Amino acid sequence: MKRTLGGINALYPTPTVIVGAIVAGKPNFITIAHIGIVNHAKPYLISISMAKAHYTNAGIKEHKEFSVNLPGEKLVVETDYVGMVSGKKVDKSTLFELSFGTLKNAPLINACPICMECRLYDTYDTPTHDLFIGEIVATHAEEAVLTDGKIDIAKARPILFDMNTVTYWSLGPAIGACWSIGKQLKK
Ligand SMILES: Cc1cc2nc3c(=O)[nH]c(=O)nc-3n(C[C@H](O)[C@H](O)[C@H](O)COP(=O)(O)O)c2cc1C
């Protein structure tokens, strides 16, 4: 017998990312856990859901570019910090060493092993949030997190976010091969 919890979102954990944008001429960073995969074919689209009150939103709207940086577990303190203080009050522009790829308004965090440059594709407006949909223009990954040229999450060690416990979690072991383990039920 299940207890009904009302219409709460039960989709955790999600990966925790640091979104970067240029706001008022300076890089600014915001922690985002409400992210999604929109389109897994060209154009490759992802979504980030950002409360309208945040400082970063204006930079994304102005330049129509942003970065999505995936921190590893080692960066948990910095990841939490940029999710606690606002660029309205605190200058977060010097916290990380940065580089730029193709997009000049998508600051990439060197300490994050995986960084995606995104061009704003569309915005879905809700009363409280801007759901920014970004087209991934380029993805950059450290050799150290690759296996056979592909991103290996066991090496990247993403930071998983759970709103229920407001806690960061670590990735556990793999439990089966996709599009494969279910074959045993095929007649
Ligand atoms: C773990 C974590 C996840 C967060 N996820 C989101 C999110 O998905 N959407 C959102 O609007 N704010 C989220 N926040 C809050 C913002 O990161 C935070 O308010 C930030 O300080 C805003 O920065 P800014 O005002 O400089 O843009 C999260 C914070 C933390 C610590």
Tab-separated table of C-alpha atoms and ligand atoms in Angstrom:
chain	number	residue	atom	x	y	z
A	1	MET	CA	0.000	0.000	0.000
A	2	LYS	CA	1.445	3.379	-1.038
A	3	ARG	CA	1.014	6.651	0.815
A	4	THR	CA	-0.105	9.514	-1.468
A	5	LEU	CA	2.205	12.473	-1.059
A	6	GLY	CA	0.281	14.943	-3.206
A	7	GLY	CA	1.651	16.293	-6.452
A	8	ILE	CA	5.276	16.404	-5.445
A	9	ASN	CA	8.151	15.960	-7.857
A	10	ALA	CA	9.737	12.551	-7.225
A	11	LEU	CA	12.432	12.637	-9.907
A	12	TYR	CA	15.532	12.867	-7.709
A	13	PRO	CA	18.425	12.296	-7.870
A	14	THR	CA	19.518	14.569	-10.684
A	15	PRO	CA	23.070	15.504	-11.603
A	16	THR	CA	24.195	18.819	-10.140
A	17	VAL	CA	25.694	21.235	-12.669
A	18	ILE	CA	27.184	24.701	-12.589
A	19	VAL	CA	25.725	26.974	-15.259
A	20	GLY	CA	27.896	29.864	-16.405
A	21	ALA	CA	26.886	33.050	-18.206
A	22	ILE	CA	28.161	36.568	-18.722
A	23	VAL	CA	26.128	38.971	-16.626
A	24	ALA	CA	26.809	42.717	-16.699
A	25	GLY	CA	30.118	42.055	-18.445
A	26	LYS	CA	31.391	39.448	-15.935
A	27	PRO	CA	31.199	35.669	-15.676
A	28	ASN	CA	28.636	34.466	-13.141
A	29	PHE	CA	27.899	30.936	-11.984
A	30	ILE	CA	24.806	29.260	-10.588
A	31	THR	CA	24.233	25.733	-9.309
A	32	ILE	CA	21.377	23.979	-11.083
A	33	ALA	CA	19.920	20.543	-10.373
A	34	HIS	CA	16.658	20.884	-12.270
A	35	ILE	CA	18.029	19.929	-15.637
A	36	GLY	CA	16.716	17.759	-18.417
A	37	ILE	CA	17.539	16.082	-21.683
A	38	VAL	CA	15.181	17.356	-24.382
A	39	ASN	CA	16.499	15.962	-27.621
A	40	HIS	CA	19.052	13.204	-28.000
A	41	ALA	CA	19.571	13.753	-31.714
A	42	LYS	CA	20.557	16.798	-33.723
A	43	PRO	CA	19.888	19.469	-32.592
A	44	TYR	CA	21.083	18.149	-29.208
A	45	LEU	CA	18.920	20.026	-26.689
A	46	ILE	CA	19.001	20.199	-22.896
A	47	SER	CA	16.952	22.217	-20.429
A	48	ILE	CA	17.771	24.122	-17.268
A	49	SER	CA	15.036	25.441	-15.020
A	50	MET	CA	15.986	28.704	-13.337
A	51	ALA	CA	13.881	30.767	-10.933
A	52	LYS	CA	13.252	34.197	-12.424
A	53	ALA	CA	14.697	35.910	-9.348
A	54	HIS	CA	18.238	34.665	-10.071
A	55	TYR	CA	20.946	37.024	-11.305
A	56	THR	CA	22.205	34.669	-14.039
A	57	ASN	CA	18.971	34.686	-16.069
A	58	ALA	CA	19.518	38.188	-17.457
A	59	GLY	CA	22.916	37.186	-18.898
A	60	ILE	CA	21.450	34.158	-20.660
A	61	LYS	CA	18.627	36.279	-22.077
A	62	GLU	CA	21.011	39.002	-23.233
A	63	HIS	CA	23.716	36.905	-24.905
A	64	LYS	CA	21.668	33.799	-25.737
A	65	GLU	CA	24.615	31.650	-24.657
A	66	PHE	CA	25.550	29.732	-21.506
A	67	SER	CA	27.779	26.932	-20.290
A	68	VAL	CA	26.806	23.783	-18.416
A	69	ASN	CA	29.733	22.539	-16.347
A	70	LEU	CA	29.676	19.135	-14.652
A	71	PRO	CA	31.647	19.157	-11.429
A	72	GLY	CA	33.157	15.982	-10.019
A	73	GLU	CA	32.823	15.086	-6.332
A	74	LYS	CA	36.023	16.972	-5.515
A	75	LEU	CA	34.270	20.239	-6.377
A	76	VAL	CA	31.313	19.768	-4.021
A	77	VAL	CA	32.195	22.747	-1.785
A	78	GLU	CA	32.454	25.236	-4.676
A	79	THR	CA	29.319	23.749	-6.264
A	80	ASP	CA	27.353	24.310	-3.073
A	81	TYR	CA	28.772	27.804	-2.622
A	82	VAL	CA	27.724	29.163	-6.033
A	83	GLY	CA	24.261	27.793	-5.264
A	84	MET	CA	24.049	29.748	-2.006
A	85	VAL	CA	25.222	33.240	-2.903
A	86	SER	CA	23.823	35.465	-5.635
A	87	GLY	CA	25.798	37.461	-8.155
A	88	LYS	CA	23.533	40.334	-7.130
A	89	LYS	CA	25.557	40.598	-3.927
A	90	VAL	CA	28.741	38.547	-4.372
A	91	ASP	CA	31.221	38.603	-7.275
A	92	LYS	CA	31.602	34.922	-8.271
A	93	SER	CA	33.618	35.771	-11.404
A	94	THR	CA	37.056	34.966	-9.913
A	95	LEU	CA	36.169	31.747	-8.101
A	96	PHE	CA	37.175	29.468	-10.984
A	97	GLU	CA	39.892	29.421	-13.639
A	98	LEU	CA	38.053	29.793	-16.910
A	99	SER	CA	38.435	29.205	-20.603
A	100	PHE	CA	36.256	29.836	-23.630
A	101	GLY	CA	35.472	27.688	-26.631
A	102	THR	CA	33.468	28.763	-29.657
A	103	LEU	CA	30.903	30.791	-27.727
A	104	LYS	CA	32.323	33.953	-26.182
A	105	ASN	CA	29.560	34.246	-23.582
A	106	ALA	CA	29.721	30.703	-22.230
A	107	PRO	CA	32.477	30.646	-19.580
A	108	LEU	CA	33.892	27.121	-19.110
A	109	ILE	CA	35.166	26.056	-15.679
A	110	ASN	CA	38.602	24.425	-15.995
A	111	ALA	CA	38.158	22.474	-12.737
A	112	CYS	CA	35.030	20.748	-14.068
A	113	PRO	CA	36.008	17.644	-16.043
A	114	ILE	CA	33.128	18.067	-18.498
A	115	CYS	CA	31.834	21.345	-19.935
A	116	MET	CA	29.160	22.003	-22.541
A	117	GLU	CA	28.804	25.202	-24.547
A	118	CYS	CA	25.149	25.965	-25.244
A	119	ARG	CA	23.345	28.382	-27.503
A	120	LEU	CA	19.897	29.428	-26.290
A	121	TYR	CA	17.397	27.608	-28.491
A	122	ASP	CA	14.156	28.541	-26.789
A	123	THR	CA	12.722	29.657	-23.458
A	124	TYR	CA	9.613	28.230	-21.884
A	125	ASP	CA	8.145	30.767	-19.558
A	126	THR	CA	6.404	29.669	-16.352
A	127	PRO	CA	5.058	32.106	-13.753
A	128	THR	CA	8.110	31.533	-11.551
A	129	HIS	CA	10.827	29.975	-13.730
A	130	ASP	CA	12.636	30.449	-17.026
A	131	LEU	CA	13.098	27.034	-18.581
A	132	PHE	CA	16.045	27.672	-20.858
A	133	ILE	CA	16.489	25.158	-23.645
A	134	GLY	CA	20.020	25.099	-24.955
A	135	GLU	CA	21.489	23.575	-28.073
A	136	ILE	CA	24.807	21.948	-27.242
A	137	VAL	CA	27.360	23.483	-29.598
A	138	ALA	CA	30.403	21.689	-28.184
A	139	THR	CA	31.245	19.376	-25.296
A	140	HIS	CA	34.720	19.339	-23.771
A	141	ALA	CA	35.914	16.490	-21.532
A	142	GLU	CA	39.160	15.732	-19.726
A	143	GLU	CA	40.943	12.632	-21.010
A	144	ALA	CA	40.888	11.354	-17.417
A	145	VAL	CA	37.088	10.887	-17.493
A	146	LEU	CA	37.001	9.067	-20.831
A	147	THR	CA	37.028	5.356	-21.602
A	148	ASP	CA	37.442	4.480	-25.290
A	149	GLY	CA	36.711	8.115	-26.172
A	150	LYS	CA	33.349	8.179	-24.355
A	151	ILE	CA	32.414	9.889	-21.113
A	152	ASP	CA	32.698	7.379	-18.285
A	153	ILE	CA	30.510	8.409	-15.351
A	154	ALA	CA	32.444	6.095	-13.023
A	155	LYS	CA	35.466	8.325	-13.713
A	156	ALA	CA	33.624	11.658	-13.880
A	157	ARG	CA	32.022	11.050	-10.445
A	158	PRO	CA	29.012	13.387	-10.883
A	159	ILE	CA	27.474	15.014	-7.828
A	160	LEU	CA	23.919	13.738	-7.437
A	161	PHE	CA	21.335	15.991	-5.824
A	162	ASP	CA	18.370	14.930	-3.705
A	163	MET	CA	15.847	17.587	-2.672
A	164	ASN	CA	14.080	15.277	-0.185
A	165	THR	CA	17.126	15.107	2.071
A	166	VAL	CA	18.826	18.236	0.652
A	167	THR	CA	21.965	16.164	0.358
A	168	TYR	CA	24.592	15.445	-2.293
A	169	TRP	CA	25.001	11.776	-3.152
A	170	SER	CA	27.660	9.719	-4.836
A	171	LEU	CA	27.177	7.428	-7.834
A	172	GLY	CA	26.842	3.730	-6.986
A	173	PRO	CA	27.837	0.662	-9.024
A	174	ALA	CA	26.356	-0.251	-12.414
A	175	ILE	CA	23.583	-2.877	-12.206
A	176	GLY	CA	22.940	-3.914	-15.784
A	177	ALA	CA	23.368	-3.175	-19.481
A	178	CYS	CA	20.623	-1.066	-21.105
A	179	TRP	CA	18.622	-2.525	-24.001
A	180	SER	CA	20.130	-5.829	-23.007
A	181	ILE	CA	19.352	-7.076	-19.495
A	182	GLY	CA	15.587	-7.037	-20.288
A	183	LYS	CA	16.072	-9.480	-23.144
A	184	GLN	CA	15.718	-12.358	-20.691
A	185	LEU	CA	11.946	-11.620	-20.539
A	186	LYS	CA	11.564	-11.707	-24.329
A	187	LYS	CA	9.661	-14.770	-25.488
B	1	LIG	C1	22.339	21.949	-5.048
B	1	LIG	C2	21.617	23.143	-5.555
B	1	LIG	C3	20.784	23.035	-6.661
B	1	LIG	C4	20.096	24.142	-7.145
B	1	LIG	N1	19.281	23.986	-8.222
B	1	LIG	C5	18.588	25.038	-8.691
B	1	LIG	C6	17.737	24.886	-9.832
B	1	LIG	O1	17.659	23.829	-10.450
B	1	LIG	N2	17.037	25.974	-10.242
B	1	LIG	C7	17.108	27.182	-9.615
B	1	LIG	O2	16.447	28.137	-10.035
B	1	LIG	N3	17.949	27.371	-8.541
B	1	LIG	C8	18.678	26.333	-8.080
B	1	LIG	N4	19.523	26.487	-7.008
B	1	LIG	C9	19.639	27.818	-6.371
B	1	LIG	C10	20.640	28.741	-7.066
B	1	LIG	O3	21.807	28.058	-7.446
B	1	LIG	C11	21.048	29.897	-6.102
B	1	LIG	O4	19.912	30.608	-5.683
B	1	LIG	C12	22.122	30.818	-6.652
B	1	LIG	O5	22.738	31.483	-5.580
B	1	LIG	C13	21.614	31.867	-7.647
B	1	LIG	O6	22.727	32.564	-8.159
B	1	LIG	P1	22.622	33.910	-9.026
B	1	LIG	O7	21.605	34.807	-8.330
B	1	LIG	O8	24.019	34.462	-8.989
B	1	LIG	O9	22.154	33.567	-10.397
B	1	LIG	C14	20.235	25.399	-6.508
B	1	LIG	C15	21.094	25.526	-5.409
B	1	LIG	C16	21.781	24.416	-4.935
B	1	LIG	C17	22.707	24.560	-3.762
